[in-house]
Coordinates of C-alpha atoms and ligand atoms in Angstrom, one line a residue:
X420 CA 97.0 -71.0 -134.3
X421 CA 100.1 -73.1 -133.7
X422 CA 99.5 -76.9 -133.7
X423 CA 102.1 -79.1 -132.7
X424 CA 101.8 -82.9 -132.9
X425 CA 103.9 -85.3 -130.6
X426 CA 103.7 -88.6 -132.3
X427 CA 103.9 -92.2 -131.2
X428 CA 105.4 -91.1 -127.8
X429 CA 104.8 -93.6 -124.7
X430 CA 102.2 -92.0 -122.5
X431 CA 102.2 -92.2 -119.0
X432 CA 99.5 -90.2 -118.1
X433 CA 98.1 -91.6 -114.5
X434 CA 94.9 -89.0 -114.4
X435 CA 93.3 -90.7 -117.2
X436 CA 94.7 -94.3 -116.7
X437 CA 97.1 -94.3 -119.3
X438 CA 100.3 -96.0 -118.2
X439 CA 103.0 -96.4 -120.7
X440 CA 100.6 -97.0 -124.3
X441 CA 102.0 -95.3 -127.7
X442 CA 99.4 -92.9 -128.8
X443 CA 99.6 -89.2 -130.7
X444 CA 99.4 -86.3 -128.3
X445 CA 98.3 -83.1 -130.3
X446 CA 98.7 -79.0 -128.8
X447 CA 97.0 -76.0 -130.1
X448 CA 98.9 -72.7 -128.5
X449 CA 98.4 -73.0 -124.8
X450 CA 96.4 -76.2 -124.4
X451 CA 96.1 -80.3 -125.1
X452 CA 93.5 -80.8 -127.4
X453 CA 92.0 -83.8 -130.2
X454 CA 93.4 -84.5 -133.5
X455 CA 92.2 -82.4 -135.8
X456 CA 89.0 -84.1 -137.5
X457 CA 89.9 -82.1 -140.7
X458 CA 93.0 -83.9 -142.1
X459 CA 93.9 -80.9 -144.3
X460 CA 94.8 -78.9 -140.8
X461 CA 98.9 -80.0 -140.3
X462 CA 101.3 -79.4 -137.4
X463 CA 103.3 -76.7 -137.7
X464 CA 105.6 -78.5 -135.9
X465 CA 105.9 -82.9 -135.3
X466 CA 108.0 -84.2 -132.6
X467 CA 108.8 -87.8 -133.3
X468 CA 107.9 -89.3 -129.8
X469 CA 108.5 -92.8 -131.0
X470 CA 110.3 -94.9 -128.3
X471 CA 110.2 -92.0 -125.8
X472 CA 108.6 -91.5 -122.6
X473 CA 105.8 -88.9 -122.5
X474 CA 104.5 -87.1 -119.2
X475 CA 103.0 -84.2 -118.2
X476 CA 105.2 -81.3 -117.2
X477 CA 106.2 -81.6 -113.4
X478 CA 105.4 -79.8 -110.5
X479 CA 107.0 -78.9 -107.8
X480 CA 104.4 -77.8 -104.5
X481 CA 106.6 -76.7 -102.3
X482 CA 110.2 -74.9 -102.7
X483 CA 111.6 -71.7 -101.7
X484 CA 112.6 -69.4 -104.8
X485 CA 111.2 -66.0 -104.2
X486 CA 110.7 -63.6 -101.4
X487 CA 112.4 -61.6 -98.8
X488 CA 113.7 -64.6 -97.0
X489 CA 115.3 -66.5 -100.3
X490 CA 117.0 -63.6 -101.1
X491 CA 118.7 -63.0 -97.4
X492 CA 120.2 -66.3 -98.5
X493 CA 121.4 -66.0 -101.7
X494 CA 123.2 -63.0 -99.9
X495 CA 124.2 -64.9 -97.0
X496 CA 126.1 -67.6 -99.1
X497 CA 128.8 -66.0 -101.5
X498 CA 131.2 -68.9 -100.8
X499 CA 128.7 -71.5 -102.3
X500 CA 128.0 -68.9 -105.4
X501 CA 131.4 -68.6 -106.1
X502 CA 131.9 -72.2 -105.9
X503 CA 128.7 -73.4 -108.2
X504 CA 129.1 -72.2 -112.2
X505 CA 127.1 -69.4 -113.4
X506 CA 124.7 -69.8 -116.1
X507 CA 125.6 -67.9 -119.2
X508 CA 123.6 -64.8 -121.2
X509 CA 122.5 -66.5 -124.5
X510 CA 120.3 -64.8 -126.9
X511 CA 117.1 -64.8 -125.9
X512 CA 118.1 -66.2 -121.7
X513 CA 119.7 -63.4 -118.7
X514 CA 123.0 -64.9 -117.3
X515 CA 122.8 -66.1 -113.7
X516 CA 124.0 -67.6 -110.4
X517 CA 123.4 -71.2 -109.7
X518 CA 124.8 -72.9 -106.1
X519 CA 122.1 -74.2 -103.2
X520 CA 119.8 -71.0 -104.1
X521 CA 120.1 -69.6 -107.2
X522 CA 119.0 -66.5 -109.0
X523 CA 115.9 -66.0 -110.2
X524 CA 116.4 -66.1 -113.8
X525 CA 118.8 -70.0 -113.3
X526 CA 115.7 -71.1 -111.0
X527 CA 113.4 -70.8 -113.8
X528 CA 115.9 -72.5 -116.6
X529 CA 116.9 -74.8 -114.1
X530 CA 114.1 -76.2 -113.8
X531 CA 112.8 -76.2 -117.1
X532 CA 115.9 -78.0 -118.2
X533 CA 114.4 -81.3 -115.6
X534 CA 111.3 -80.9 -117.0
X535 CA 109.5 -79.0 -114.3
X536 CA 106.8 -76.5 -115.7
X537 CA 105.1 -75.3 -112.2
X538 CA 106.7 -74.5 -108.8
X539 CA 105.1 -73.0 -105.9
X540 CA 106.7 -70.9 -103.1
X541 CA 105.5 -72.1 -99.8
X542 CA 106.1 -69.1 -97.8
X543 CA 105.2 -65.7 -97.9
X544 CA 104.2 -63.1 -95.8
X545 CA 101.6 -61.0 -96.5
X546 CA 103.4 -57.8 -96.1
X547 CA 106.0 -59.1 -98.8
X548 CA 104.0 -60.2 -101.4
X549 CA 104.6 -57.1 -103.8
X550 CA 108.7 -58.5 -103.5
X551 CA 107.3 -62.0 -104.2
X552 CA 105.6 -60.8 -107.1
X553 CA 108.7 -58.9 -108.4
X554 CA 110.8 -62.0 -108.1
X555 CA 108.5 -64.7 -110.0
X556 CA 107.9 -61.5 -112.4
X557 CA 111.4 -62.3 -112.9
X558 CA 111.8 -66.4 -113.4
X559 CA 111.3 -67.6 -116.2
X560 CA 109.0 -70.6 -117.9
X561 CA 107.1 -71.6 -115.0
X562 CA 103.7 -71.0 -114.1
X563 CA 104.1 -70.3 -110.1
X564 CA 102.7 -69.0 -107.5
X565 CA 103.1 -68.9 -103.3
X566 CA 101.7 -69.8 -100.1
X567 CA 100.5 -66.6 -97.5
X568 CA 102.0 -67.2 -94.2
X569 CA 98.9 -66.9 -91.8
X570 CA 100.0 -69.2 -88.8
X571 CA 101.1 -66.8 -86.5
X572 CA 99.4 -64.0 -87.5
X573 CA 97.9 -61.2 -84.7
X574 CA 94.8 -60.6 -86.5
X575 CA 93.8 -64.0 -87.0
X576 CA 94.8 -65.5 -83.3
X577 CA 92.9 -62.2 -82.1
X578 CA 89.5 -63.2 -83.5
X579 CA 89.8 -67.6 -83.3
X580 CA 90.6 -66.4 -79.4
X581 CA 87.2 -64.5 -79.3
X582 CA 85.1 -66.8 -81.6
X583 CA 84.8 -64.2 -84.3
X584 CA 85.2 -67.2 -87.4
X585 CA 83.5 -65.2 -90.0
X586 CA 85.6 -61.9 -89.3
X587 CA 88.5 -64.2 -89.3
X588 CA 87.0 -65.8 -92.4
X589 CA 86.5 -62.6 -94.2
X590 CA 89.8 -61.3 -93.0
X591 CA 91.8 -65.0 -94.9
X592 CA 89.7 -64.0 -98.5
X593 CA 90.4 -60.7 -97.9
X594 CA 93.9 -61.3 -97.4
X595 CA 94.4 -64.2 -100.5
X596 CA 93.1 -61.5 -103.0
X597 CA 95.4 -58.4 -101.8
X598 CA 98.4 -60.3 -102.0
X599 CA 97.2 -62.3 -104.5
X600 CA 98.3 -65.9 -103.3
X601 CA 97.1 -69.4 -103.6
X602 CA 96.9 -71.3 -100.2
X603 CA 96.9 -70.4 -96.8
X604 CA 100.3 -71.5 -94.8
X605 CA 100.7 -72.4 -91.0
X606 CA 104.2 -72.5 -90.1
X607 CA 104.9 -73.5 -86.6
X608 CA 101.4 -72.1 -85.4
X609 CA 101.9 -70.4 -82.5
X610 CA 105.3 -71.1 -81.9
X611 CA 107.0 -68.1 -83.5
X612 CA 105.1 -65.6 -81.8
X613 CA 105.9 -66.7 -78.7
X614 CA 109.9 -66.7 -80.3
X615 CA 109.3 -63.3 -81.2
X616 CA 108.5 -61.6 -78.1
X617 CA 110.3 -64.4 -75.3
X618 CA 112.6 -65.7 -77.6
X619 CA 110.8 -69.4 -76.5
X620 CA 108.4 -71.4 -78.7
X621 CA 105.3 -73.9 -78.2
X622 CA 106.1 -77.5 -77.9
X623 CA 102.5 -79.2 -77.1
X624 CA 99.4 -78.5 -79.4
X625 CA 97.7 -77.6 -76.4
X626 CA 100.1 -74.7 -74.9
X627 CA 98.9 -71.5 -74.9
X628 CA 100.5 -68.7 -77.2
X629 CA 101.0 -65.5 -74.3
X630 CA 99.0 -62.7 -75.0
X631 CA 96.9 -64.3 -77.2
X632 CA 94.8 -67.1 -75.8
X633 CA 94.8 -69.4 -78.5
X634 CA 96.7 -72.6 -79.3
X635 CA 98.5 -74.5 -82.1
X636 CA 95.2 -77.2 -81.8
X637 CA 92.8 -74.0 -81.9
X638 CA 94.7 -72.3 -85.1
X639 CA 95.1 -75.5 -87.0
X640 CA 91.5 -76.6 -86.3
X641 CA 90.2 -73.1 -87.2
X642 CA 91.9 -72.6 -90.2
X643 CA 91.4 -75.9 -91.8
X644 CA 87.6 -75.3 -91.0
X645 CA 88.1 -71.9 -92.9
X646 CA 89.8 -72.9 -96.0
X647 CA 87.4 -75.7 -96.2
X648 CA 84.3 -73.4 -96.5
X649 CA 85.9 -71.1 -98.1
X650 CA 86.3 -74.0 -100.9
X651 CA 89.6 -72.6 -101.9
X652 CA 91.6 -75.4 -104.1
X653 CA 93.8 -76.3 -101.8
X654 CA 93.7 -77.0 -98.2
X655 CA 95.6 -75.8 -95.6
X656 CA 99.0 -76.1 -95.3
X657 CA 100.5 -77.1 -92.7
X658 CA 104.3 -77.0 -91.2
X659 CA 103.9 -78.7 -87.7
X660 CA 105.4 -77.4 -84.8
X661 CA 109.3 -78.9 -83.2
X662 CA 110.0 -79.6 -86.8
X663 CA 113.2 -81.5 -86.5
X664 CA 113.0 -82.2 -82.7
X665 CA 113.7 -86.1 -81.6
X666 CA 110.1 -87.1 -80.4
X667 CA 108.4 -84.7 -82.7
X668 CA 106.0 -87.4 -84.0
X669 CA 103.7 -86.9 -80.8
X670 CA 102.9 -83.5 -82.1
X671 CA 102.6 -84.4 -85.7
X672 CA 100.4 -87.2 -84.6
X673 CA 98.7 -84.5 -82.6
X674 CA 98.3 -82.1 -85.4
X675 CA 96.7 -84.5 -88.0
X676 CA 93.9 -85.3 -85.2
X677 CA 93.6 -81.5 -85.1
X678 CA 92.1 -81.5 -88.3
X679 CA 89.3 -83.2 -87.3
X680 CA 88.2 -84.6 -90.4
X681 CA 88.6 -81.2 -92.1
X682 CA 91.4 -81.7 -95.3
X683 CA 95.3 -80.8 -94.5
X684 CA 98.3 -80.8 -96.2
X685 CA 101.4 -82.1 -94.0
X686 CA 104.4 -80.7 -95.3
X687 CA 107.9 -82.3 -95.7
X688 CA 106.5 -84.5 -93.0
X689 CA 110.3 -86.1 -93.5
X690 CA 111.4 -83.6 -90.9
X691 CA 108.3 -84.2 -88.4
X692 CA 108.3 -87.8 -88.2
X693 CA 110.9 -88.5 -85.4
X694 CA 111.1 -90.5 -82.3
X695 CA 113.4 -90.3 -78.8
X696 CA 114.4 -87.3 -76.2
X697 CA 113.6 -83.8 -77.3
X698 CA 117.3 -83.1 -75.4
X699 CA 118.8 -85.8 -76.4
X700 CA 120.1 -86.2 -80.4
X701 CA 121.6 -89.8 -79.9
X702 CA 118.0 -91.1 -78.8
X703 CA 116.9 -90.2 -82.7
X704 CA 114.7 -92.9 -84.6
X705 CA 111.9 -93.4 -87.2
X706 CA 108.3 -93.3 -86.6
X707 CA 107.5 -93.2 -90.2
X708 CA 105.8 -96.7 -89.3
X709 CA 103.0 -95.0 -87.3
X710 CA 102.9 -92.0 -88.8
X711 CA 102.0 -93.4 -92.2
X712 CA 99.6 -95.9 -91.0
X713 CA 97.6 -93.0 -89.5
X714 CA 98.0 -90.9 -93.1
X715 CA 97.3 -94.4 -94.9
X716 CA 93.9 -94.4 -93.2
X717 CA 92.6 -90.8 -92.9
X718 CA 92.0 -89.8 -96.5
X719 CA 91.3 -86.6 -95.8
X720 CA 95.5 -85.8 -95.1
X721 CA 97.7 -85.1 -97.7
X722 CA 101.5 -85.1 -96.9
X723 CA 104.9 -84.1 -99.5
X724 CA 108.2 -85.4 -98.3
X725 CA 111.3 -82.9 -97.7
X726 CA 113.5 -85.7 -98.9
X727 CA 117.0 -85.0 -97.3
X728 CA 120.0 -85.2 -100.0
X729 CA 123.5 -85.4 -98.4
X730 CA 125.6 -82.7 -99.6
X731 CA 125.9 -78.7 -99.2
X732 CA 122.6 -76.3 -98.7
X733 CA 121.0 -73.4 -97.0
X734 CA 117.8 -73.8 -94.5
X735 CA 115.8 -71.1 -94.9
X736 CA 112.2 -71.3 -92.9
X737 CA 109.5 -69.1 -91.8
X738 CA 109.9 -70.9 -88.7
X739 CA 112.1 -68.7 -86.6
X740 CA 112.8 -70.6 -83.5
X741 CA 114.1 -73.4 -85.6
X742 CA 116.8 -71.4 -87.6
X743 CA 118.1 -70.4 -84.0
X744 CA 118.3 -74.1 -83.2
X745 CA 119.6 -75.4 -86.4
X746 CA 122.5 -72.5 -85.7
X747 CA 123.1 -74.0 -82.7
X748 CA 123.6 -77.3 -84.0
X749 CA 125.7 -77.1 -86.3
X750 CA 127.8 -73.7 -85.2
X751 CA 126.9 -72.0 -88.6
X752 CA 126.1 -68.3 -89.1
X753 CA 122.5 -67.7 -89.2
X754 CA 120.2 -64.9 -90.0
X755 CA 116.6 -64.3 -88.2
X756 CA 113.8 -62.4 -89.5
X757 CA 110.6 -60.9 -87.6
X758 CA 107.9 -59.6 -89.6
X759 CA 106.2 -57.5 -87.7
X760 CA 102.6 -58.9 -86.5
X761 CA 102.5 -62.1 -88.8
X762 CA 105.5 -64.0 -89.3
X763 CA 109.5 -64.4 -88.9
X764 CA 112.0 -66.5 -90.6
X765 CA 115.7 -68.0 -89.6
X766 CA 118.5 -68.5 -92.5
X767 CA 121.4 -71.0 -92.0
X768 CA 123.7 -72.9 -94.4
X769 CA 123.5 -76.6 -93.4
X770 CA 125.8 -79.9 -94.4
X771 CA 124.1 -83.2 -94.5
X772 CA 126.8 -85.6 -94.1
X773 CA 126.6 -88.9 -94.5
X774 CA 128.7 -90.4 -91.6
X775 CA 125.8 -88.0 -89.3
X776 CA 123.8 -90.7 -87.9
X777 CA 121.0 -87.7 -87.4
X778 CA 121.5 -86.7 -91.1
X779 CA 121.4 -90.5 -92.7
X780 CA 118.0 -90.9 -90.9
X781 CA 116.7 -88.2 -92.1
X782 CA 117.7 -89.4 -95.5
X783 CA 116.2 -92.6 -95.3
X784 CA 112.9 -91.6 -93.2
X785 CA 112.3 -89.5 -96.3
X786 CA 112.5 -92.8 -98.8
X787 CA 110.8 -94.4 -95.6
X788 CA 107.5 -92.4 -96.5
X789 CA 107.8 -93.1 -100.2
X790 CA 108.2 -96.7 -100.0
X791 CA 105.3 -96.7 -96.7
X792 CA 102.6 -94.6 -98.0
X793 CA 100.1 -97.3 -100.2
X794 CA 98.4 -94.8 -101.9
X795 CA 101.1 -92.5 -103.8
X796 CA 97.9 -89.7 -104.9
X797 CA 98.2 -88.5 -101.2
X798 CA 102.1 -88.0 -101.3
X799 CA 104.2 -85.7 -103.5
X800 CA 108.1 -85.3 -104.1
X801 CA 109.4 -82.6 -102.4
X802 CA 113.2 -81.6 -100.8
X803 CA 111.7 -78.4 -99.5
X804 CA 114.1 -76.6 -101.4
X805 CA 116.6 -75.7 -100.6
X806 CA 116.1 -77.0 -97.2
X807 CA 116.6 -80.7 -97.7
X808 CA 118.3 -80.8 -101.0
X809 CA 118.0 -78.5 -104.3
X810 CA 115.0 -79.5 -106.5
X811 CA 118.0 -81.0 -109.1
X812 CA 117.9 -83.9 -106.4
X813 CA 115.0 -85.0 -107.6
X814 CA 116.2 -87.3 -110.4
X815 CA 118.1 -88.8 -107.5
X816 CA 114.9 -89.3 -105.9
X817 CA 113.6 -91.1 -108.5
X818 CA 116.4 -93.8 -108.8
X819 CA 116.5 -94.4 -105.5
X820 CA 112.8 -95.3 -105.6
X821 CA 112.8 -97.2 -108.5
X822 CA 115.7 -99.2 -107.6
X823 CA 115.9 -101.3 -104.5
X824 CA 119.8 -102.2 -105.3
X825 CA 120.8 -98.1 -105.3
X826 CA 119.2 -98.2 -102.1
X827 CA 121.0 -100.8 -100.9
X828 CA 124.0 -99.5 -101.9
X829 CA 123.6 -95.9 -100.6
X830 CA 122.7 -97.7 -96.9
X831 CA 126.2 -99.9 -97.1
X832 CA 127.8 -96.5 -96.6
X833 CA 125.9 -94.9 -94.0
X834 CA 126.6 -95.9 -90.2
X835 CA 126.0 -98.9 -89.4
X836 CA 123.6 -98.5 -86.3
X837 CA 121.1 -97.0 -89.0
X838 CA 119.1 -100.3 -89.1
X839 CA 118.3 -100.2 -85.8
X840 CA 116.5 -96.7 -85.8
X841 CA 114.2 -97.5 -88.8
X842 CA 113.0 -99.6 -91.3
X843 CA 114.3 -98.9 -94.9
X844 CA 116.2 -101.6 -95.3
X845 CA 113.3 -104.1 -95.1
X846 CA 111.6 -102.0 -97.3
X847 CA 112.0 -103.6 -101.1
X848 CA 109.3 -101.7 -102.8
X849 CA 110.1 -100.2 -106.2
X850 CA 108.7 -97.4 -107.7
X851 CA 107.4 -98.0 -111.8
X852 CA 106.8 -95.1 -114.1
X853 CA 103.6 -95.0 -113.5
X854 CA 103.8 -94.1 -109.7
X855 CA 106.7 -91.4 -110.3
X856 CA 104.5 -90.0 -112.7
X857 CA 101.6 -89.4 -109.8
X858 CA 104.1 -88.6 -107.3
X859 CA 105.5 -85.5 -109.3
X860 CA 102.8 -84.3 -111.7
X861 CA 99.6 -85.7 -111.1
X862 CA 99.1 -85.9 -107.2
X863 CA 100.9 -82.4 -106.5
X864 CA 98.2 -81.2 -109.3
X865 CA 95.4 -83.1 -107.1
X866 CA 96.3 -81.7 -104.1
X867 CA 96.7 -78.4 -105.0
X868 CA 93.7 -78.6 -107.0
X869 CA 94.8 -77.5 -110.4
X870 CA 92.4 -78.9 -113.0
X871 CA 94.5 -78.4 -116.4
X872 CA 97.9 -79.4 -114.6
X873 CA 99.4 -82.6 -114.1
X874 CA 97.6 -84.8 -117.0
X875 CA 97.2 -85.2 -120.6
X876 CA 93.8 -85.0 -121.1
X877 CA 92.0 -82.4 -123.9
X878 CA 92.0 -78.9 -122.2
X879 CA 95.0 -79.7 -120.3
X880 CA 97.6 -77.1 -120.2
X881 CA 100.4 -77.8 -123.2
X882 CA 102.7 -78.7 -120.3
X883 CA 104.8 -82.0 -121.5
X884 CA 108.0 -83.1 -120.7
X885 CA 109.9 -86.4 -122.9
X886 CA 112.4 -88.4 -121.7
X887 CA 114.6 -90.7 -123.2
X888 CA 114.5 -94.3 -121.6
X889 CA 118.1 -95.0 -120.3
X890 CA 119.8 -97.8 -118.7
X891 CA 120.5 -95.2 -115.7
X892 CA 117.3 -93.3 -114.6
X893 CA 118.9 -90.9 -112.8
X894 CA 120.4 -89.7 -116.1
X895 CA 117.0 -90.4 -118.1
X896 CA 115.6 -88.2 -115.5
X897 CA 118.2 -85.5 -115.3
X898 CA 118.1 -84.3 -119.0
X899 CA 114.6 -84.9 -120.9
X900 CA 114.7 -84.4 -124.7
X901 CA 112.0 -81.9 -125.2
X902 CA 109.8 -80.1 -122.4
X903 CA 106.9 -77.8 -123.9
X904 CA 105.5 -75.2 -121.0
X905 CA 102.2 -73.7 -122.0
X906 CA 102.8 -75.1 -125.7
X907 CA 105.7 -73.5 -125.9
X908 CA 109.1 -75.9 -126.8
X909 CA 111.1 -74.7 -124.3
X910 CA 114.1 -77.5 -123.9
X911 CA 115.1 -79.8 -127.4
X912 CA 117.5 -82.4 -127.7
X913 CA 118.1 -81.5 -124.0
X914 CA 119.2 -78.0 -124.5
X915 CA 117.1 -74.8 -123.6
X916 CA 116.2 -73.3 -126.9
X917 CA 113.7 -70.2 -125.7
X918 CA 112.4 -68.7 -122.8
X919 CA 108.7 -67.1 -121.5
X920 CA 107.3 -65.9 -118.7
X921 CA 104.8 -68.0 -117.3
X922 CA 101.6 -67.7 -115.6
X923 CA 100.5 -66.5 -112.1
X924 CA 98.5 -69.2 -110.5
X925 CA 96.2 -67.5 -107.5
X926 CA 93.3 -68.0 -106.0
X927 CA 90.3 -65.1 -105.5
X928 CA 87.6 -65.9 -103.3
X929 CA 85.2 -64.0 -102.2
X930 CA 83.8 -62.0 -99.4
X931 CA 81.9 -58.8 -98.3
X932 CA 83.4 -55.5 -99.0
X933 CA 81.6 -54.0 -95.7
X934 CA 83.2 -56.6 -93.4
X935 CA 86.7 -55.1 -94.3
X936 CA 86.0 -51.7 -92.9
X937 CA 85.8 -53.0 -88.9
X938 CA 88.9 -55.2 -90.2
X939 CA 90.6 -51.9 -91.4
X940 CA 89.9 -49.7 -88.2
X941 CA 91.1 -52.8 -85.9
X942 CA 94.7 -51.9 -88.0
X943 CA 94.9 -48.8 -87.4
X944 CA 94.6 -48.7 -84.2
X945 CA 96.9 -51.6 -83.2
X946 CA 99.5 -51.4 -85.8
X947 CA 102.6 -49.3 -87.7
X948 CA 102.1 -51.5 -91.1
X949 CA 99.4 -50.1 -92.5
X950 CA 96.7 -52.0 -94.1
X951 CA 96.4 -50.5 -97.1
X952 CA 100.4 -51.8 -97.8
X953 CA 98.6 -55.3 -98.2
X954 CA 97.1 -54.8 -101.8
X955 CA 99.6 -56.1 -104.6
X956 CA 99.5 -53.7 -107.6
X957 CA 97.3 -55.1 -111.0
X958 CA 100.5 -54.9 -112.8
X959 CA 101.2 -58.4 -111.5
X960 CA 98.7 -60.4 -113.5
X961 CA 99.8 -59.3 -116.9
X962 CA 99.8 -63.7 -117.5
X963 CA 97.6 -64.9 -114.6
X964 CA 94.7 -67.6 -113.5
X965 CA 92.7 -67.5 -111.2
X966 CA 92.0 -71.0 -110.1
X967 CA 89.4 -72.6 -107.5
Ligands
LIG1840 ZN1 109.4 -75.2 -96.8

């Protein structure tokens, strides 16, 4: 039994109330626990907390850092690899690649080093899950886990067209346990089918996907009904359609009434939260204002933001239609992908800029949702990573929320006409600890239902992460003395000292062997990929929990 004793640290610890008071925080191997009633039992090890800044470890619920589609892009970009420094073989760490998507092994340390300690991939096909597997198999320190892609996927539009919810029902839990993921995904429901096979999309909820007879309305409603009975930890997750489209808020809008009432998750709603003519860039503004006043009053929506970082990265989406408009924007090489029978994906490298008036208004419609959002459980710091920004951005983030004059100063270099198109530089809210502790640790946990993540709390996972207050939180932010992952010290005096393998986090609900068989013919008879090339091999949960 190792016990470990952080002492005198200054807790922020929102689950359980505790915002910024000087208490003892005591680990036993994997776990938070009490302080040991027999005084004879000592810490093997004390970290001297006093004057520091204690939080749980963060976590990051959406980012892109395994499967088939991250790795076309670490591929794709050798100029931006050769340009970025490499991370060098030490001891008991692999060498690796760092840059706008980097290798598995720097993704893990990376993040560890910022005091992140879970990260989930937000989009995987089904097909590809035994790659995903292989690839968080092979990053270190986190506990992780991924998203299925089910948005666009034959089987399931097949049976929501003919009614047949419990097949379609069966076919989800059948489908979370094969591949062994934690939520179900919708990206662009609808719409990439009808890429796929006409090479158009779906622009209204209410257009019908050809051949299939269902609609974006009908496979959001549907599935948000599913995951709900199925009571799986975390609800659906949903990337709307025309994501980055001027006068896309009408179908975001659209979307969140689609729920009806059922729980959804709105992801990097940043890049869905537009105004002005679909044809027309120049007519681009915020809608945040509306947008968040219909998320601020609807509890049961959840949104994370996709901030937008200006700088150098690579778009990588299951949403194929959009990597072909994104290439035509900005006249960069691009990459599509077509899964056969449930998903596609589109690559491109992208530079935010900030004399783009598109590109700054992205930017600050990001902070826009911060700042507009009243109540910061139902919102959670993402860049979408890569797509908006690396996940390093998100000390950035941080100081741009906590301080109003940053902002200010980041907006006297954008264009000018910026204040016209939306409202961030009225906005003078400031983020404290407190609330950046909710908004990257213990709302992500919320919302994706994780129990021992995101707090402090006896039985919590040994996940904690210590800053160092400084003058410039950015910097405070950027380097935190220690981070422990699963009790382990991984990062001291801001340096990584050892590396693990974390946990697989899935989910494994359940449902009735017999259903499967009519499920199995149904492939067979339709399909080259078999169905048996679904199940992901036991091997895979050597470190795993099942949560939900
Ligand atoms: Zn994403």
């Amino acid at each position: 039994m190792s016990l470990t004793l952080v002492k005198n640290g200054i807790l922020y610890d929102p689950k359980n109330g505790i915002d910024g008071q000087v208490s003892d925080l005591w680990l036993e191997d994997s776990k938070v626990v009490s302080a040991p009633v027999d005084s004879a039992k000592r810490p093997v090890r004390t970290i001297d907390a006093t004057g520091l800044v204690v939080m749980p470890g963060g976590i990051d619920m959406h980012c892109h850092i395994a499967g088939p589609k991250v790795n076309t892009a670490r591929k794709m970009i050798p100029e931006d690899k050769r340009a970025a420094p490499d991370i060098r073989r030490t001891s008991f760490s692999r060498s690796g690649t760092t840059g706008s998507v980097p290798s598995t092994f720097s993704t893990g340390y990376l993040y560890a080093g910022m005091g992140y300690t879970t990260a989930f991939d937000a989009a995987i096909p089904p097909i590809s899950a035994r790659h995903a597997h292989e690839e968080l198999q092979d990053t270190p320190i986190l506990d992780k886990g991924f998203y299925l892609l089910m948005g666009n996927n034959h089987y399931l539009m097949k049976q929501i067209a003919k009614g047949e919810i419990e097949r379609a029902k069966t076919y989800v839990s059948w489908l979370l346990n094969a591949a062994k993921g934690y939520a179900v995904k919708l990206v662009n429901p609808g719409g990439v089918e009808v890429w796929k096979t006409t090479g158009g999309n779906i622009f209204g909820l209410d257009e019908t996907v050809e051949h299939f007879d269902v609609t974006p309305r009908s496979i959001v409603r549907n599935l948000a009904s599913i995951v709900g009975e199925l009571k799986l930890p975390h609800p659906v997750h949903i990337h709307c359609n025309n994501l980055g489209i001027p006068g896309n808020a009408d179908s975001t809008l659209e979307t969140m009434k689609a729920l009806e009432g059922s729980r959804g998750h709105l992801t990097h709603i940043q890049f869905h939260s537009y105004g002005g003519d679909p044809d027309r860039q120049s007519t681009f503004y915020s809608r945040v204002l509306e947008l968040a006043e219909y998320v601020n009053t609807h509890r049961n929506i959840t949104v994370d933001v996709g901030q937008v970082m200006f700088g150098e990265t690579v778009s990588m989406t299951g949403d194929g239609p959009l990597g072909y408009f994104l290439h035509k924007v900005t006249g960069r090489k691009w990459f599509s992908g077509d899964t056969e029978m449930e998903s596609g994906c589109g690559i491109v490298p992208i530079t935010y800029r900030n004399k783009s008036m598109v590109h700054s208004l992205q930017w600050a419609i990001g902070l826009e949702w911060y700042l507009l959002m009243n109540d910061p459980w139902r919102i959670a710091m993402t860049t979408d990573h890569p797509n908006g920004a690396s996940f390093l951005a998100y000390p950035e983030i941080i100081a741009l929320l906590m301080d109003r004059s940053r902002r200010a100063d980041m907006l006297g270099t954008l264009p000018d006409r910026l204040k016209q198109k939306c409202q961030l530089p009225e906005l003078d809210r400031e983020y404290s600890l407190y609330e950046i502790a909710i908004i990257t640790r213990a709302a992500p946990a919320r919302i994706l239902g994780l129990p021992n993540k995101g707090h402090l709390a006896i039985g919590a996972d040994a996940d904690v992460t210590i800053y160092e207050p400084q003058n410039d939180i950015q910097t405070m932010f950027e380097l935190p003395k220690y981070v422990i992952q699963g009790g382990k010290i991984v990062v001291e005096d801001s340096e990584l000292r050892s590396s693990h393998i974390g946990k697989l986090l899935h989910t494994s609900p359940s449902y009735d062997e017999q259903n499967i068989d009519d499920i199995k013919t149904w492939f067979e008879e339709h399909y080259t990929i078999q169905f048996r090339n679904y199940p992901v091999d036991d091997h895979f949960l050597d470190r795993h929990e099942i949560v939900g």
